[in-house]
XYZ file of C-alpha atoms in Angstrom:
583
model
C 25.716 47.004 3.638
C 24.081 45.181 0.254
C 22.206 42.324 0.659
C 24.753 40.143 -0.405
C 26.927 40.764 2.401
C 23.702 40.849 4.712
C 24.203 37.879 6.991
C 21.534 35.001 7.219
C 18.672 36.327 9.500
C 16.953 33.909 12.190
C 14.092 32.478 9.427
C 17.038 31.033 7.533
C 18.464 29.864 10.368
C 15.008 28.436 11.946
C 14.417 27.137 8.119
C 18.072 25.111 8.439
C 16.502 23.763 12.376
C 13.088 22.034 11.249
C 15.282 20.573 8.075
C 17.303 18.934 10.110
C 14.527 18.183 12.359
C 12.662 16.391 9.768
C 15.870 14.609 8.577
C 16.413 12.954 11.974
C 12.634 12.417 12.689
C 12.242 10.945 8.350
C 12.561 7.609 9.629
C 9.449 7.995 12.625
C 7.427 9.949 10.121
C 7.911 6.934 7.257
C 6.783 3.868 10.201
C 4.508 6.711 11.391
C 2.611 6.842 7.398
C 3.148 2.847 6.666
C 6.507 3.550 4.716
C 8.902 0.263 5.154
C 11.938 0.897 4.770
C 14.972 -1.971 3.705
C 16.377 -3.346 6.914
C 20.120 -3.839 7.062
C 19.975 -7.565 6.536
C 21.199 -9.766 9.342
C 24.377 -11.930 7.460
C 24.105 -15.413 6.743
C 25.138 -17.917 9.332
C 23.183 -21.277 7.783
C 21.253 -21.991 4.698
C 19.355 -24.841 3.736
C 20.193 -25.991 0.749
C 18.013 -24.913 -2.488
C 15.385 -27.419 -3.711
C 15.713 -27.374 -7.354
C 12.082 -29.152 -7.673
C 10.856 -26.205 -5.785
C 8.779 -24.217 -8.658
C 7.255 -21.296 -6.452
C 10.778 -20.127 -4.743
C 13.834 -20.953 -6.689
C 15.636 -18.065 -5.186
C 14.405 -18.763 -1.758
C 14.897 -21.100 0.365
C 12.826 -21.761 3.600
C 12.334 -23.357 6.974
C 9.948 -25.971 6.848
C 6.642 -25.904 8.208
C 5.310 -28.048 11.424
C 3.538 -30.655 9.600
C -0.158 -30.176 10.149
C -1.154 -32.958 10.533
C -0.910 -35.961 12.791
C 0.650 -39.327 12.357
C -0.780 -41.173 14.541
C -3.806 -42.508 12.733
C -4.927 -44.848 15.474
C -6.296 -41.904 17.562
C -8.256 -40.451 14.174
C -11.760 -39.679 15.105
C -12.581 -40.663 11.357
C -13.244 -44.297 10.130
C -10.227 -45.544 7.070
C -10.736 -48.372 5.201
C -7.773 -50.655 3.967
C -8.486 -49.905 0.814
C -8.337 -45.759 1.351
C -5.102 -44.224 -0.009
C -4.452 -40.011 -0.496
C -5.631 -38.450 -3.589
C -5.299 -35.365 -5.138
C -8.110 -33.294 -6.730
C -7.494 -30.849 -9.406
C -9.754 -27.681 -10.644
C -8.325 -25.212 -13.354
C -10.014 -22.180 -13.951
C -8.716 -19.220 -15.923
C -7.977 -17.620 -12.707
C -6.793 -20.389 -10.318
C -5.305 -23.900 -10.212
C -5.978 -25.591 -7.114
C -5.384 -28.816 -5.808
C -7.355 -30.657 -2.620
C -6.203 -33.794 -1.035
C -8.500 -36.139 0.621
C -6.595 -36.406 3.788
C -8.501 -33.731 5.263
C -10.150 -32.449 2.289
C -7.782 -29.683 2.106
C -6.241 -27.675 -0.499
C -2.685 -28.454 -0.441
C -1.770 -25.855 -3.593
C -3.326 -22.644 -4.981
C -1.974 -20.922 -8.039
C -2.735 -17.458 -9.475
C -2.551 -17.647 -13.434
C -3.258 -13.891 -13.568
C -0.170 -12.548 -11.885
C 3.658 -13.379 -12.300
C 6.790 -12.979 -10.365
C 8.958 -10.347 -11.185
C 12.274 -10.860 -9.159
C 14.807 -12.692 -11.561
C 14.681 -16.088 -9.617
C 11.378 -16.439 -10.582
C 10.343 -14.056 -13.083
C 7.227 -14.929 -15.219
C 6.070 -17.845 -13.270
C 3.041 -17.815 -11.463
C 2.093 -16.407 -8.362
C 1.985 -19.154 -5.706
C -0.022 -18.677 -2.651
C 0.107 -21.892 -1.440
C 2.387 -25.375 -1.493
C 2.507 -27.858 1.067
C 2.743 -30.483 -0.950
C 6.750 -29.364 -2.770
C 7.507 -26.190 -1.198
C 5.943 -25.734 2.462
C 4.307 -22.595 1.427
C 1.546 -21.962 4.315
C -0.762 -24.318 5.411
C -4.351 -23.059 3.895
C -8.114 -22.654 5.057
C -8.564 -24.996 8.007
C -11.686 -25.651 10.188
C -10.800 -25.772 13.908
C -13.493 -27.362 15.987
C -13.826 -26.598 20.127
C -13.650 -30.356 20.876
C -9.350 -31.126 21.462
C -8.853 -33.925 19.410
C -11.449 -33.882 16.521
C -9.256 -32.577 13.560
C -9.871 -32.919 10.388
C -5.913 -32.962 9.218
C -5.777 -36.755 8.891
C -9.405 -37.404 8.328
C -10.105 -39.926 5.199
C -12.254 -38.548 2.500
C -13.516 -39.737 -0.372
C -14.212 -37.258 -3.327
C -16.995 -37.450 -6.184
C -14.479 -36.260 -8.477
C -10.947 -35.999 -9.108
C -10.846 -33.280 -11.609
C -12.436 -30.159 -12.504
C -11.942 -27.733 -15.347
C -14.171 -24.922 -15.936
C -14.071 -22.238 -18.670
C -16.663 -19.250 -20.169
C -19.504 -19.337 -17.597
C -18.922 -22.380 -15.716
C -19.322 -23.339 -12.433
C -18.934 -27.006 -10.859
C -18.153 -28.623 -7.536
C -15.931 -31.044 -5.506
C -17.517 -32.862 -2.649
C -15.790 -34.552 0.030
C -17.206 -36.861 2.313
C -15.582 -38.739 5.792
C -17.448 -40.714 8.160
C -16.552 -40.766 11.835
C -16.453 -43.534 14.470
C -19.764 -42.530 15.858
C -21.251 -43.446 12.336
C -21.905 -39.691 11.377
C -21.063 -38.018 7.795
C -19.291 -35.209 7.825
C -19.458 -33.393 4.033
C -17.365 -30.567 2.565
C -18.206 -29.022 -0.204
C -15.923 -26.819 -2.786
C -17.726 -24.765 -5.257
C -15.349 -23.105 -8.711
C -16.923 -20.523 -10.691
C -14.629 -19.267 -13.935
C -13.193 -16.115 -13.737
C -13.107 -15.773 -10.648
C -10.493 -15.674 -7.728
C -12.610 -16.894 -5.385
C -14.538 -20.367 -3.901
C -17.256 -21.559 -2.320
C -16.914 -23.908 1.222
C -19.642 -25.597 2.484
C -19.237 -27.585 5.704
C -22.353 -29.887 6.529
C -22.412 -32.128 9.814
C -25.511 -34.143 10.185
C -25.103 -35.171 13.561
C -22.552 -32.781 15.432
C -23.880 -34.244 18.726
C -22.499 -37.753 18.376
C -18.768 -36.447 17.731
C -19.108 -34.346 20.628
C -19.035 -31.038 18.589
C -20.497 -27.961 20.007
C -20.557 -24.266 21.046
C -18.139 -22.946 18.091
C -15.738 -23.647 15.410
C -13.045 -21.207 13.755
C -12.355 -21.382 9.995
C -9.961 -19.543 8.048
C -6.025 -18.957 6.436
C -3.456 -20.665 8.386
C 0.228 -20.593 7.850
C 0.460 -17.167 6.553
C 1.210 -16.046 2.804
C 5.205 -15.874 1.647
C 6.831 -12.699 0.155
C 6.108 -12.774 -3.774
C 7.690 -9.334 -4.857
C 11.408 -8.720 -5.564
C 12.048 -6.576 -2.357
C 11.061 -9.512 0.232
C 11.511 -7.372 3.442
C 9.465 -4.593 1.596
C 6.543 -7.357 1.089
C 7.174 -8.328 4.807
C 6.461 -5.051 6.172
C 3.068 -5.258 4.827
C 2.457 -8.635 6.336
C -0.607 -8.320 8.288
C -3.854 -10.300 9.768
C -7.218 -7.862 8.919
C -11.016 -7.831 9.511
C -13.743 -6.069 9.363
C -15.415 -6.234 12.893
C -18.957 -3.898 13.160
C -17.639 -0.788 10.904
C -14.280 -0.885 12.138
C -11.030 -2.579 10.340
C -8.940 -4.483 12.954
C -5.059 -4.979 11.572
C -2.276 -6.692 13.436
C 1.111 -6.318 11.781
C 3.677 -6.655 14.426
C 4.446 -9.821 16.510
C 4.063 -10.230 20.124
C 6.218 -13.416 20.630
C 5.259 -13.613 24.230
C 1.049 -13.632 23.100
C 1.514 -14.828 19.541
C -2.698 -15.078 19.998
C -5.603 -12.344 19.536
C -8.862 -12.848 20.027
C -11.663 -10.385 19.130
C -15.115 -10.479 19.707
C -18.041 -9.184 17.711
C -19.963 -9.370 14.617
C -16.925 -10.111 12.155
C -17.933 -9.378 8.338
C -14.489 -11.067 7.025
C -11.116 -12.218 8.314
C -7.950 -11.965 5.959
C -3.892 -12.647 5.598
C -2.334 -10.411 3.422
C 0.794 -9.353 1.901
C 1.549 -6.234 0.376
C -0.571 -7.156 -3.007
C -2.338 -9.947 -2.271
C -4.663 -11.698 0.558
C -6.915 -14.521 1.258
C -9.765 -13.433 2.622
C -12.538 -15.530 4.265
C -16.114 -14.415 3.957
C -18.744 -16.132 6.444
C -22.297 -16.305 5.105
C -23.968 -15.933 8.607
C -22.944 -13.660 11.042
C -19.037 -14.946 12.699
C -19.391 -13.612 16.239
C -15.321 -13.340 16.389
C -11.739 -13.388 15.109
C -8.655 -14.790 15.817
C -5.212 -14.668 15.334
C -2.324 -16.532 15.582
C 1.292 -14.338 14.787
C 4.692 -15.576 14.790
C 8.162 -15.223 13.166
C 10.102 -17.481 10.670
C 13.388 -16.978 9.257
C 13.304 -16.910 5.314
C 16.143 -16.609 3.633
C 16.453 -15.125 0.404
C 19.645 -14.140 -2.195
C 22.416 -14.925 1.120
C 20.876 -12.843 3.270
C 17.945 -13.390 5.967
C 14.674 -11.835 7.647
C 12.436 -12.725 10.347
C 9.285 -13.377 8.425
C 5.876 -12.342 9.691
C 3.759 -15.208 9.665
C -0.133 -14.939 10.091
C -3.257 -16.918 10.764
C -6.692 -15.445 10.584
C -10.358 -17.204 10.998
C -13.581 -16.219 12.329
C -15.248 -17.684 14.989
C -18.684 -19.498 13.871
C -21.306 -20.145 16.922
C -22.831 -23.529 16.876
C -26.420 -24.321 18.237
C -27.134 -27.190 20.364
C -28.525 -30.185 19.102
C -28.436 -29.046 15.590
C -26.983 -30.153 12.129
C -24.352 -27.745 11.110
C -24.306 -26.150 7.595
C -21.841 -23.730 7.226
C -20.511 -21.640 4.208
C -17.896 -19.314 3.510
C -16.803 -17.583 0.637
C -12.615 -17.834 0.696
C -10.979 -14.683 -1.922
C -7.394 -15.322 -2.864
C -6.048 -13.027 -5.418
C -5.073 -9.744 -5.451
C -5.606 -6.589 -3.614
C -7.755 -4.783 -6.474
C -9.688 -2.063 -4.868
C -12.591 -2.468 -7.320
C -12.633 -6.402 -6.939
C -12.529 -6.549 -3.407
C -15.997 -3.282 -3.571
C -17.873 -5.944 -5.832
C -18.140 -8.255 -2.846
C -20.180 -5.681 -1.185
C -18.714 -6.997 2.623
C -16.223 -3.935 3.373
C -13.107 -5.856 1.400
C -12.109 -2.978 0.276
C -11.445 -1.041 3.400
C -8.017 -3.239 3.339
C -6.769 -1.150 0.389
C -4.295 1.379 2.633
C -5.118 4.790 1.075
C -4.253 7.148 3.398
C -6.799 8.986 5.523
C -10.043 8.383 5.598
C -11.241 11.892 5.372
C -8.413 13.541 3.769
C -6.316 11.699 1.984
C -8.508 8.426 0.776
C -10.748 10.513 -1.436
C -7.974 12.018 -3.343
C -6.334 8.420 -3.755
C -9.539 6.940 -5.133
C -9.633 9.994 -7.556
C -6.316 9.398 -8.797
C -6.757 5.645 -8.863
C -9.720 6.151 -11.401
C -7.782 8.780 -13.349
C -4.909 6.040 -13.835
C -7.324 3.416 -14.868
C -9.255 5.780 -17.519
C -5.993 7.196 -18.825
C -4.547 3.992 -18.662
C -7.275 2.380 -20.833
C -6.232 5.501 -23.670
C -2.531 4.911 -23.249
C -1.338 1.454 -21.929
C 2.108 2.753 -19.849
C 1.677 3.917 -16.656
C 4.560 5.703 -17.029
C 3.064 7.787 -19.942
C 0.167 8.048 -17.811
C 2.309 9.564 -14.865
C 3.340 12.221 -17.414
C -0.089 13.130 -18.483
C -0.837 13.213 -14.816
C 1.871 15.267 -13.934
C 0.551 18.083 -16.637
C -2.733 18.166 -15.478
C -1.888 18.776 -12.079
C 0.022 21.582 -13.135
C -2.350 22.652 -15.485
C -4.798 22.804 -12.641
C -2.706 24.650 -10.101
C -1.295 27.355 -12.795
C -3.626 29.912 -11.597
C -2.528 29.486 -7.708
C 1.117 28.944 -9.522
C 0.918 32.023 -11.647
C -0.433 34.210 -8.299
C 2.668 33.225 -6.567
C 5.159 33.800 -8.598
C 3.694 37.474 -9.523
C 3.273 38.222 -5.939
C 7.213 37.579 -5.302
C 7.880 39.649 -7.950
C 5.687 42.467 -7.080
C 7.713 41.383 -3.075
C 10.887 41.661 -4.709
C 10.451 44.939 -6.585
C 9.653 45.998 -2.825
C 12.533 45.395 -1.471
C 14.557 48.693 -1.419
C 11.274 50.025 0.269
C 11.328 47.300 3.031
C 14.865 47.619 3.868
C 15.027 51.057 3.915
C 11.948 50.782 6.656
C 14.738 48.195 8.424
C 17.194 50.204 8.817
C 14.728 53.303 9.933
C 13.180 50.959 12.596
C 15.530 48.179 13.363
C 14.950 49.258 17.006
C 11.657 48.429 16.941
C 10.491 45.135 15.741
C 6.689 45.652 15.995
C 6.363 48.948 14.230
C 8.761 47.626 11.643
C 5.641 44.608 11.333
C 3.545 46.743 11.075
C 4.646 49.105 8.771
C 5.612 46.071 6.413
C 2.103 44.814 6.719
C 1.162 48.098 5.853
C 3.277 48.502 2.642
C 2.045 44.766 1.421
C -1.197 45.714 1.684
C -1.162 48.944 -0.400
C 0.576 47.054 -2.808
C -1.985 44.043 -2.503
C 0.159 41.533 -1.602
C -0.439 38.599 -0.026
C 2.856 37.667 1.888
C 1.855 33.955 2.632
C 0.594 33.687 -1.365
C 3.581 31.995 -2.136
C 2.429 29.169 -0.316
C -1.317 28.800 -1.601
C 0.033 26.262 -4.322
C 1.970 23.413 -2.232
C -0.906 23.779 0.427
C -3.946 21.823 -1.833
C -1.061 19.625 -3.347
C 0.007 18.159 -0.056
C -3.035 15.106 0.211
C -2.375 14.979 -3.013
C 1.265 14.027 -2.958
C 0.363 11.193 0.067
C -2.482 10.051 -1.998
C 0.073 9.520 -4.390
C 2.322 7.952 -2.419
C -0.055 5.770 -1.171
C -1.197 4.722 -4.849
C 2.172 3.910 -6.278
C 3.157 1.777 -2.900
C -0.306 0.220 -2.713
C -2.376 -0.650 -5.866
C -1.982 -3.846 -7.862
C -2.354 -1.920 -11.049
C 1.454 -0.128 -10.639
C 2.490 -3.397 -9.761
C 5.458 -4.609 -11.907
C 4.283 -1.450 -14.514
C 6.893 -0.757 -17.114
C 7.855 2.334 -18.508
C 10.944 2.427 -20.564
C 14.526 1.891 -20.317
C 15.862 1.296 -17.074
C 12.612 1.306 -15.168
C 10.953 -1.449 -15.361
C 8.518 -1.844 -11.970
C 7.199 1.699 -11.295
C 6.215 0.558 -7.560
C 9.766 -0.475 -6.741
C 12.547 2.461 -6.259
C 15.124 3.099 -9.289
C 17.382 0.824 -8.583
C 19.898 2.502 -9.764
C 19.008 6.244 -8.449
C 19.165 7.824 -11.983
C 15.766 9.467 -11.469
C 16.051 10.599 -7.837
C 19.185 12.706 -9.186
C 16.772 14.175 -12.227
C 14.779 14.926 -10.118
C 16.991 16.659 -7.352
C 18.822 18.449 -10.347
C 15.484 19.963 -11.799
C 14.527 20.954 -7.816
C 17.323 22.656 -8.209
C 16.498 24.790 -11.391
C 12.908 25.583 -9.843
C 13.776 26.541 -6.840
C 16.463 28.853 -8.926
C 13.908 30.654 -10.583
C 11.520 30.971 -7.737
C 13.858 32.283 -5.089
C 14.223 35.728 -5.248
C 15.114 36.773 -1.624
C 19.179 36.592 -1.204
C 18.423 35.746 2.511
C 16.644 32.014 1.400
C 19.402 31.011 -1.203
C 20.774 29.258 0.953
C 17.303 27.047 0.867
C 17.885 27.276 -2.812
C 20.265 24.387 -2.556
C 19.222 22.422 0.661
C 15.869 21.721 0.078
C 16.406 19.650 -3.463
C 19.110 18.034 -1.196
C 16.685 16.973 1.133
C 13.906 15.779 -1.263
C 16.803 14.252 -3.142
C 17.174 12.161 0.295
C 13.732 11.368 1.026
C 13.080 10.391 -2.386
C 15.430 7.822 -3.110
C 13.916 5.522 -1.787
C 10.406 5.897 -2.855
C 8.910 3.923 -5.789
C 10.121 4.934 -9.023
C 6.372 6.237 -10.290
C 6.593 9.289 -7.386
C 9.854 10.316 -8.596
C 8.641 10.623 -11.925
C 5.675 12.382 -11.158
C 7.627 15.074 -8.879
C 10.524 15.396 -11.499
C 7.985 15.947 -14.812
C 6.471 18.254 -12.238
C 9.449 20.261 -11.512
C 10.606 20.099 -15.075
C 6.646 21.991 -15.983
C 7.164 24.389 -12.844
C 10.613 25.457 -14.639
C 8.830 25.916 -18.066
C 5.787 27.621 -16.650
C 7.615 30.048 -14.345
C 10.108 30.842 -18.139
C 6.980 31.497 -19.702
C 5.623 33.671 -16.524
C 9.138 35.613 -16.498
C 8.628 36.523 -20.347
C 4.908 37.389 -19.737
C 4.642 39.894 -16.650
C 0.865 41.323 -16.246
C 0.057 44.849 -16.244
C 0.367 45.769 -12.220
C 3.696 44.280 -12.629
C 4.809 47.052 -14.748
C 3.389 49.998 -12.621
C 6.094 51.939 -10.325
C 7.050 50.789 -7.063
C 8.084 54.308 -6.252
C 4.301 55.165 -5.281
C 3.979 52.272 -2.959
C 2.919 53.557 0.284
C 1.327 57.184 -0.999
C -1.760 55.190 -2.069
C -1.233 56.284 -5.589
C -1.153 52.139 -6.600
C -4.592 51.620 -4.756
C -6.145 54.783 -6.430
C -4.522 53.686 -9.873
C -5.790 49.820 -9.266
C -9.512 51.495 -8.600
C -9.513 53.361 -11.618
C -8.596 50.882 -13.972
């Protein structure tokens, strides 16, 4: 019988189980590694109509937020004058635009110049992270105090200033000042530095005691952050409330509608909201001895369809001490999720940067991340950059590459040998081992050789998964043509099919067994599958990868070494071993 008309033995067939095994489990395995995948999208059966004054969602509309604050001013533990109306306060930096209002001294809007929208609706506006002045976007920092009642929502303020622009080096301040019934001042104090996505808050109570404020107070992001890439259930997936509590990051992404509140003791470094790219993070300057959140649901709908939106509040929990003035400060980060910008604050930041594995996969991640940026800085298209990175990989794996593919060969020109020692001792399955084992080893072969290069490249294929879903910098990165956001899938699948197609071809050249051609066709299927999905930047990276593989293993086909050439015939006398040692 010739091997072509050899049936499929049981490897094939076990090969053709676990890929259909890890076909029906791909959906666990992509919640299982942080993978979101689109959710069918419930159909419309109401939509509020579109605001056209709305700047930050034009494309979205959404339910309105429970106003937070209270109307009844006659219960207002805060003293108002006739004469008091609300104001707004503006600061402009290069980096932010925010605006406070004196009913509460709270920032009612917060703009990030840096960073644009890149969904149609909105494309090359500004990123908003917060409106509740037009849009109902969130709600904002907030302090929360342990006495029911005493709320600063609808307390009247009076600021020093009502404008502040700052540019090169500058720094400057807005302070806010409210006096209660009980006569006491109550101060809050917002510090701007240019260039920066960040501010300063400084709370300052002379006289807690008389208000009846003790024990503890929570500050932090209330109201959540809203979906700000093109893919809004993609963004929504990575909705999440984070801190840093002792060495250990605490994350809550899922909502518990029956206990929509967590609360965590210990030292707390930070507490944060974030979205898939960006956060607000709050910073205490003391010790916070806690964190809280608060998790529910909204429906947002965007482009006639609708999704349950994750909604998240975060603070830490500040201890108060008896009897004395309170002077509190916080640092509050809004911007994006920049590994390197969130390290500089030296407070564990960047531990929210979802890299894979701590020990395995993060420390290839953070390699590639710095290769990206340094090639990046030579040749401004991630895209090119992908490519470049795609050669050096292979560049760096040829040797394990090159061992591989002349180890199936030398496997191959065995073949006659091993089935004749089948059909001598197909009755006897262990001999027949061993005596296979036997003839690989005179021949020095390694049968599991052809393995040794996809071993060291798995972390790095998660780390770059991880990358390209993750980091700010592939963020809305262009390369050419069609593809114009490397972190978002092809949109319209061209490069999934490249890259199944040029699967194809490798696995064409590398498959020499007649038994596994079969796998020669169903495993580019399968990536093909898998891949579709995934951001554009992987696919290009695994398709220029393939495309190298098929040009390296030509150029290995045209160039056989010496022991290639020697006879197979004297395989098993010993006469390759002797040869080998006399060379």
């Amino acid at each position: 019988m010739s091997e072509e008309q050899r049936p499929i033995d049981f490897k094939v067939v076990a090969a053709f189980a676990v890929l259909i095994a890890l076909v029906l489990l791909l959906p666990a395995y992509w919640e299982w590694i942080g993978y979101k995948q689109a959710p069918r999208r419930a159909p419309v059966t109401a939509t509020a109509p579109a605001d056209s004054s709305v700047v930050a969602a034009p494309s979205a509309t959404v339910a309105p937020s429970p106003p937070p604050v209270s109307a009844d001013t006659t219960r207002t533990p805060f003293v108002r004058d006739s004469l008091w109306h609300e104001e707004l306060v503006t600061i402009n930096t290069p980096r932010l635009e925010a605006q406070f209002s004196t009913r509460g001294a709270r920032l009612v809007r917060l703009i990030l110049k840096g960073y644009h929208y890149n969904d149609p609706g909105r494309k090359g506006q500004p990123i908003v992270l917060l409106d509740t002045m037009d849009a109902a976007l969130g709600v904002g920092p907030r302090f929360q105090f342990d006495r029911p009642g005493f709320s600063l929502d609808d307390a009247a303020f009076r600021a020093d200033r009502m404008s502040l622009t700052l540019s090169g080096n500058d720094s400057g301040t807005v302070r806010f000042v409210a006096v209660t019934r009980s006569g006491g001042e109550l101060a809050i104090t917002y510090t701007f530095r240019s260039n920066r996505s960040d501010f300063d808050t400084r709370l300052q109570i002379a006289a807690p005691w008389q208000d009846g404020i003790e024990r503890e107070l929570h500050y932090g992001w209330q109201g959540g952050l809203w979906p700000t890439e093109p893919d809004p259930d993609g963004d929504n997936g990575d909705f999440a409330a984070v801190a840093l509590m002792g060495k250990d990051l605490e994350k809550i992404g899922k909502v518990d509608r029956d206990q929509p509140l967590t609360n965590l003791s210990g030292l707390t470094h930070w507490a944060a909201v974030r979205t898939k790219y960006f956060v607000c993070a709050t910073i205490p300057r003391t010790p916070a001895e806690g964190f809280r959140v608060e998790a529910r649901q909204r429906p947002y709908t965007h482009e006639a369809a609708t999704l349950e939106l994750k909604q998240f509040s975060a603070s830490v929990l500040m201890p108060l001490r008896t009897g004395e003035p309170i002077d509190l400060g916080f640092t509050v980060y809004a911007g994006p999720i920049d590994y390197d910008v969130l390290k500089s604050y030296r407070v564990g930041l960047e531990e929210m940067v979802d890299l894979g594995w701590r020990w395995i996969v993060r420390p290839f991640a953070l390699v590639i991340l710095w290769l990206f940026q340094k090639l990046y800085a030579l040749m401004p298209n991630y895209g090119v950059v992908i490519i470049v990175f795609s050669l050096l990989i292979k560049a760096a794996f040829h040797p394990l590459t090159k061992k591989q593919v002349r180890s199936m060969r030398r496997m191959q020109s065995l073949q006659p040998r091993v089935e004749k020692l089948r059909e001598r001792l197909k009755g006897d399955p262990q001999r027949l081992n061993q005596e296979m084992m036997k003839l690989y080893r005179e021949a020095g072969i390694n049968p599991v050789a052809g393995c040794l290069p996809l071993l060291p490249q798995m972390p790095i294929f998660y780390a770059l998964f991880q990358v390209f879903r993750t980091t700010i910098e592939l963020r809305g990165a262009h390369f050419a043509f069609w593809l114009t956001d490397l972190s978002q899938k092809d949109p319209y699948y061209i490069l999934p099919i490249i890259m199944t197609v040029s699967m194809f071809l490798q696995q064409k050249l590398s498959t020499k067994d007649p038994k596994q051609k079969m796998l020669t066709y169903l495993m580019p299927l399968l990536f093909g599958f898998m891949f579709h999905n995934f951001p554009a930047g992987l696919n290009l990276y695994w398709t220029m990868y393939n495309i190298f593989s098929v040009i390296e293993q030509v150029w290995l086909i045209g160039h056989p070494s010496d022991d290639e050439s020697l006879s197979t015939g004297e395989v098993g006398s010993g006469k390759i071993l002797k040869s080998r040692a006399g060379a």
